[in-house]
CSV table of N, CA, C and O in Angstrom, one decimal:
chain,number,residue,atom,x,y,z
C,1,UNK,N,9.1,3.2,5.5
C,1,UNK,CA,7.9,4.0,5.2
C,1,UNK,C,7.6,4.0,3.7
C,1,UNK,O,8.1,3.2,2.9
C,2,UNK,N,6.8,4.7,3.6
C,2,UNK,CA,6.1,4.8,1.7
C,2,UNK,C,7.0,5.3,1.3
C,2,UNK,O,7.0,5.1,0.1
C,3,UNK,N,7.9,6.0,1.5
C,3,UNK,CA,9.2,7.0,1.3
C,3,UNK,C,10.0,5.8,0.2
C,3,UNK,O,10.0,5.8,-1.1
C,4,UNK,N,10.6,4.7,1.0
C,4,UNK,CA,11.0,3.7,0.8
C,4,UNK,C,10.5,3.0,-0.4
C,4,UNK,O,11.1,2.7,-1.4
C,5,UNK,N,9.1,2.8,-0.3
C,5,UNK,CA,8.3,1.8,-1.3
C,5,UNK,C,8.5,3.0,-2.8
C,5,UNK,O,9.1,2.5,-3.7
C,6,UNK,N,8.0,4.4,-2.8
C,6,UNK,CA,8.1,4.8,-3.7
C,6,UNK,C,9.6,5.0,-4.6
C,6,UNK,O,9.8,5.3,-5.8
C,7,UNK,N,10.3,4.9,-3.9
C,7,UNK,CA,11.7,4.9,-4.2
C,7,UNK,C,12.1,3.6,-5.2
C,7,UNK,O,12.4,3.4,-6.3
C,8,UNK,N,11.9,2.7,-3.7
C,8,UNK,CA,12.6,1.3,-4.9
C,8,UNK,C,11.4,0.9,-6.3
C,8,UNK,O,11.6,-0.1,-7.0
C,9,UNK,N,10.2,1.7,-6.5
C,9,UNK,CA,9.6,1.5,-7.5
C,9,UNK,C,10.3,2.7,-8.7
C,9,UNK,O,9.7,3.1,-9.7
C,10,UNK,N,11.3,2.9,-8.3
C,10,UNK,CA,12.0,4.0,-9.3
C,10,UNK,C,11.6,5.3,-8.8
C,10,UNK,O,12.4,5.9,-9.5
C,11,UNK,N,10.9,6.3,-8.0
C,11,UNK,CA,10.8,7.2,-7.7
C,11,UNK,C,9.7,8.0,-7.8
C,11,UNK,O,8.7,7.4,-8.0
C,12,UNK,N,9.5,9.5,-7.6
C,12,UNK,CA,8.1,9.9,-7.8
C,12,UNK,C,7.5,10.1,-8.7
C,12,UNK,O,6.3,10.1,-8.8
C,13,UNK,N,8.5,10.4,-9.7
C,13,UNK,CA,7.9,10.4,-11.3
C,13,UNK,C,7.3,9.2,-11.7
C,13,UNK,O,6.2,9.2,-12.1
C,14,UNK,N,8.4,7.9,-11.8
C,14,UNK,CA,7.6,6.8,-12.0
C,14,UNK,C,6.6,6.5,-11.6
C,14,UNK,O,5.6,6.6,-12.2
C,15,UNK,N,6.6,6.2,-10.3
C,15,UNK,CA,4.9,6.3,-9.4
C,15,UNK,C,3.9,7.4,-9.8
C,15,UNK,O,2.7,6.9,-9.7
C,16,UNK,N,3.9,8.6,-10.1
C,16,UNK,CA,3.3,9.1,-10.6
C,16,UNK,C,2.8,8.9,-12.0
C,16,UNK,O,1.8,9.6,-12.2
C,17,UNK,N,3.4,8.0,-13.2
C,17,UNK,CA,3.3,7.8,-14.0
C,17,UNK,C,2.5,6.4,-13.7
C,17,UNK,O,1.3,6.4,-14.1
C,18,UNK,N,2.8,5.7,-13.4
C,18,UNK,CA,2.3,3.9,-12.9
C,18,UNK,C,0.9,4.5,-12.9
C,18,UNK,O,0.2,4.0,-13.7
C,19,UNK,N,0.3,5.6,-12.1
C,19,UNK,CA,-0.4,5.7,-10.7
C,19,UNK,C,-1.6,6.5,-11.9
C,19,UNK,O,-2.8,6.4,-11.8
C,20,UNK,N,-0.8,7.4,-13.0
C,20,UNK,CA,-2.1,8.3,-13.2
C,20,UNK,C,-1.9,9.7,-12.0
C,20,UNK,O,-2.9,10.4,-12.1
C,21,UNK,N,-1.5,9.9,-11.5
C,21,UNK,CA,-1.3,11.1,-10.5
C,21,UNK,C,0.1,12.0,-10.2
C,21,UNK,O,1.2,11.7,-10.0
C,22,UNK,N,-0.4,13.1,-10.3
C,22,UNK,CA,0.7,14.2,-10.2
C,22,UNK,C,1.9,13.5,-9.4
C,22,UNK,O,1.8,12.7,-8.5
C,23,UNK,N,3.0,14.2,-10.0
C,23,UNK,CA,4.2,14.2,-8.9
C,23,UNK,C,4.1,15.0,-7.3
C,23,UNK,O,4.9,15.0,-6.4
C,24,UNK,N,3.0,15.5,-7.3
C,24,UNK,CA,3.2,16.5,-6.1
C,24,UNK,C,2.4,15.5,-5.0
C,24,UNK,O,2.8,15.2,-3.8
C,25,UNK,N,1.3,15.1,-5.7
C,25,UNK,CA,0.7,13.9,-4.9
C,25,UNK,C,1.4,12.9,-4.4
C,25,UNK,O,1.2,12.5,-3.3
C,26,UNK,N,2.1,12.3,-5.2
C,26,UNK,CA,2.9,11.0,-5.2
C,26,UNK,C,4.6,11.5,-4.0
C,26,UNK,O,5.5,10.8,-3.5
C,27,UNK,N,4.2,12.7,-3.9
C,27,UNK,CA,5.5,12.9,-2.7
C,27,UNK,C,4.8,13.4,-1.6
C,27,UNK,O,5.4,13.5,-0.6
C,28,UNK,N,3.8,13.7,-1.7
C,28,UNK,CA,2.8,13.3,-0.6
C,28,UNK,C,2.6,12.4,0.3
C,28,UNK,O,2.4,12.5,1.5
C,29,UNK,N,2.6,11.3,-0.6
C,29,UNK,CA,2.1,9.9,-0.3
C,29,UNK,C,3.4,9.4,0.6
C,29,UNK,O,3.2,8.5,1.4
C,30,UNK,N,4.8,9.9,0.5
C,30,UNK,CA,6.2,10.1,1.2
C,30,UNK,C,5.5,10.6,2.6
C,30,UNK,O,5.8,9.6,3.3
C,31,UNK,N,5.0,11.2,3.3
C,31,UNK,CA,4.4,11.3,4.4
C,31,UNK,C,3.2,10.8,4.7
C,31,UNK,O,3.2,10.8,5.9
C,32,UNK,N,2.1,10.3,4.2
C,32,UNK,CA,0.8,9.8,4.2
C,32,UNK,C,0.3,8.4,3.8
C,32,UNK,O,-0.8,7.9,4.0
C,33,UNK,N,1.6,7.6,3.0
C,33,UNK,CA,0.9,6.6,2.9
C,33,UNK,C,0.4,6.4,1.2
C,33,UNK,O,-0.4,7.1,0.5
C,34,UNK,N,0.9,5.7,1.1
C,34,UNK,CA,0.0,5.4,-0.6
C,34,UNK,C,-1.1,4.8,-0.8
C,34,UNK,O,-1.2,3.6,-0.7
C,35,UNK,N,-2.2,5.5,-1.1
C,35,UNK,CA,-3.3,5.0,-0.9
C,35,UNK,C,-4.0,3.4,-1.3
C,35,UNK,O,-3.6,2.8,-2.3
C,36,UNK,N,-4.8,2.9,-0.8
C,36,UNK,CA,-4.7,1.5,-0.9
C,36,UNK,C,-5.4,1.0,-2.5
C,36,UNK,O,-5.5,-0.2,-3.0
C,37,UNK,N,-5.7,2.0,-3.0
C,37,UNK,CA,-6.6,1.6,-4.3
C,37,UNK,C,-5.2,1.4,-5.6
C,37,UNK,O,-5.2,0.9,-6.8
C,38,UNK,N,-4.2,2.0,-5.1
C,38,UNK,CA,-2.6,1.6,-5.7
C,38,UNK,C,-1.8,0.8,-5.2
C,38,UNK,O,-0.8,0.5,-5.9
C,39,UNK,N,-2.0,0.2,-4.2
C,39,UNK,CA,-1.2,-1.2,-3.8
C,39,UNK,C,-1.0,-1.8,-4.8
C,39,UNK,O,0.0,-1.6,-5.5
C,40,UNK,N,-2.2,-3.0,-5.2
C,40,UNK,CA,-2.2,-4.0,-6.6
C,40,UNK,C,-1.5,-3.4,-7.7
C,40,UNK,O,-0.6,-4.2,-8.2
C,41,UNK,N,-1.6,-2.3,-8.4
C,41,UNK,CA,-1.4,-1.9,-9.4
C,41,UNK,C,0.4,-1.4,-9.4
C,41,UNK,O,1.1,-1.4,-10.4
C,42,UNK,N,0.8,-1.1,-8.3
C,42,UNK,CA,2.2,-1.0,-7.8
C,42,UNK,C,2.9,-2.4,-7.6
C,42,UNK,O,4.1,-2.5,-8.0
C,43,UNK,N,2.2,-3.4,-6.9
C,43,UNK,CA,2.8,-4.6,-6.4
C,43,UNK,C,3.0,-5.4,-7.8
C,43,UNK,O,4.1,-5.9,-8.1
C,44,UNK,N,1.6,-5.5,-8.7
C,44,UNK,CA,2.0,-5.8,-9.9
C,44,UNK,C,3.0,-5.6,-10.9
C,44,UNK,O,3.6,-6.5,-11.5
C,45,UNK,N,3.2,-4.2,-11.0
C,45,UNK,CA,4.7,-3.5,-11.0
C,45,UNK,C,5.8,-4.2,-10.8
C,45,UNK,O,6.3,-4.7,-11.7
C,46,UNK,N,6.2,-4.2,-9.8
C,46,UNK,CA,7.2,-4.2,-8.6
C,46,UNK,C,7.2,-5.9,-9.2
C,46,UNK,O,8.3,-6.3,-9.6
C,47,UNK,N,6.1,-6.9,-9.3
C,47,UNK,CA,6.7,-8.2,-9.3
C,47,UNK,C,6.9,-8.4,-10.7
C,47,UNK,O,7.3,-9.5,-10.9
C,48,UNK,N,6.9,-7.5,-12.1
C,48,UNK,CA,6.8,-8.0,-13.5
C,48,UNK,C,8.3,-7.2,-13.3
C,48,UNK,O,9.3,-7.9,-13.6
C,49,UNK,N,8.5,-6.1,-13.0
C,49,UNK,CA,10.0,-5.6,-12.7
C,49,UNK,C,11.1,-6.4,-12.1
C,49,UNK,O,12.3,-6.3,-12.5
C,50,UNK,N,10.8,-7.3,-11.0
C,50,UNK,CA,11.3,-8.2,-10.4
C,50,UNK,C,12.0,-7.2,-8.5
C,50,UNK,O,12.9,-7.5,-7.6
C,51,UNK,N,11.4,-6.5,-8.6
C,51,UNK,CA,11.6,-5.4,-7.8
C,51,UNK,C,11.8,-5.8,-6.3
C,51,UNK,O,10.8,-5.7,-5.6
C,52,UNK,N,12.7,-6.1,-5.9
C,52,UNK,CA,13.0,-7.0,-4.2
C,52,UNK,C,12.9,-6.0,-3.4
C,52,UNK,O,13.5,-4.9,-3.5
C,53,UNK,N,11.9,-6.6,-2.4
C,53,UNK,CA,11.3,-5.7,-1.3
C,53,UNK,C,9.9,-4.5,-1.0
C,53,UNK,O,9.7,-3.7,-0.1
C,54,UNK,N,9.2,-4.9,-2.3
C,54,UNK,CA,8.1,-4.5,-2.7
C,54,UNK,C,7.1,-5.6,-2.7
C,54,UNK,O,6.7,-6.2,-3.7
C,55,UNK,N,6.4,-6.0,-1.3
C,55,UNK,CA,5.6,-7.1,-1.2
C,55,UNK,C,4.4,-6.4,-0.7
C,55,UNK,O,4.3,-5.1,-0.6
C,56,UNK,N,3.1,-7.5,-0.3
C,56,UNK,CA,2.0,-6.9,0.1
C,56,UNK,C,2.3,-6.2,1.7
C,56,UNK,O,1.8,-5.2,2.2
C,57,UNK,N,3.1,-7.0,2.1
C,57,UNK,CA,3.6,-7.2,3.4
C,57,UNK,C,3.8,-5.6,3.6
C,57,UNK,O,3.1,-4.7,4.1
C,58,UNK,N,4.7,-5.6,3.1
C,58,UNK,CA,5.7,-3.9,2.9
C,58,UNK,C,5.1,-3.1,2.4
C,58,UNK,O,5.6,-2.0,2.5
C,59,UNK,N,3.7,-3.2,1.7
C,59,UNK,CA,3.4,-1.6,1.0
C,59,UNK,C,2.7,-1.7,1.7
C,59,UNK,O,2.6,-0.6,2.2
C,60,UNK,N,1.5,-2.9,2.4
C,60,UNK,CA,0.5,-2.1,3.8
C,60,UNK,C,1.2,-1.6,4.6
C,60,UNK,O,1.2,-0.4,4.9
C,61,UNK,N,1.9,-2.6,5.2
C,61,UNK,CA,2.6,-1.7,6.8
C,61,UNK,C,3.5,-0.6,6.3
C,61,UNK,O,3.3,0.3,7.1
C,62,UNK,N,4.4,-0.1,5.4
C,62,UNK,CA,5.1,1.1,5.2
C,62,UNK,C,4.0,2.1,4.8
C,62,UNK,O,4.3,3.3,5.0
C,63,UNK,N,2.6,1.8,4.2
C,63,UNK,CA,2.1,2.9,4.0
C,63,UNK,C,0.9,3.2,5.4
C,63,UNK,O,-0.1,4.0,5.4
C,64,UNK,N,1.2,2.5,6.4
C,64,UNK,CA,0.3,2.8,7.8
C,64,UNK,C,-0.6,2.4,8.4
C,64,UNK,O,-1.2,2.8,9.4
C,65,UNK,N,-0.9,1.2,7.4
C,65,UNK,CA,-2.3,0.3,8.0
C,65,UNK,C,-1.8,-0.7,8.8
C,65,UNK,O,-2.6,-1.4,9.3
């Protein structure tokens, strides 16, 4: 789930920092899905980090689409 994806991107602070958006949102997104206008900008992330298991594959389908 997004639970997952936000995790191995370092967690909800990070992601909330990556993202521009509160921490309370960003554990939100832990039940709802990370919205799709942060995919790119997360996957970007995730591949300059070298971050395994952070693909397009995995952040659409873990976040519900």
């Amino acid at each position: 789930n997004a639970s997952q994806i936000i995790d191995a991107l370092g967690g909800v602070a990070k992601v909330a920092e990556l993202t521009l958006r509160s921490r309370s949102a960003v554990r939100n997104w832990r039940s709802h899905g990370i919205p799709a206008k942060f995919w790119m900008p997360l996957l970007d992330y995730a591949r300059h980090k070298r971050i395994v298991g952070v693909t397009r594959k995995t952040i659409t389908w873990r976040s519900g689409v």
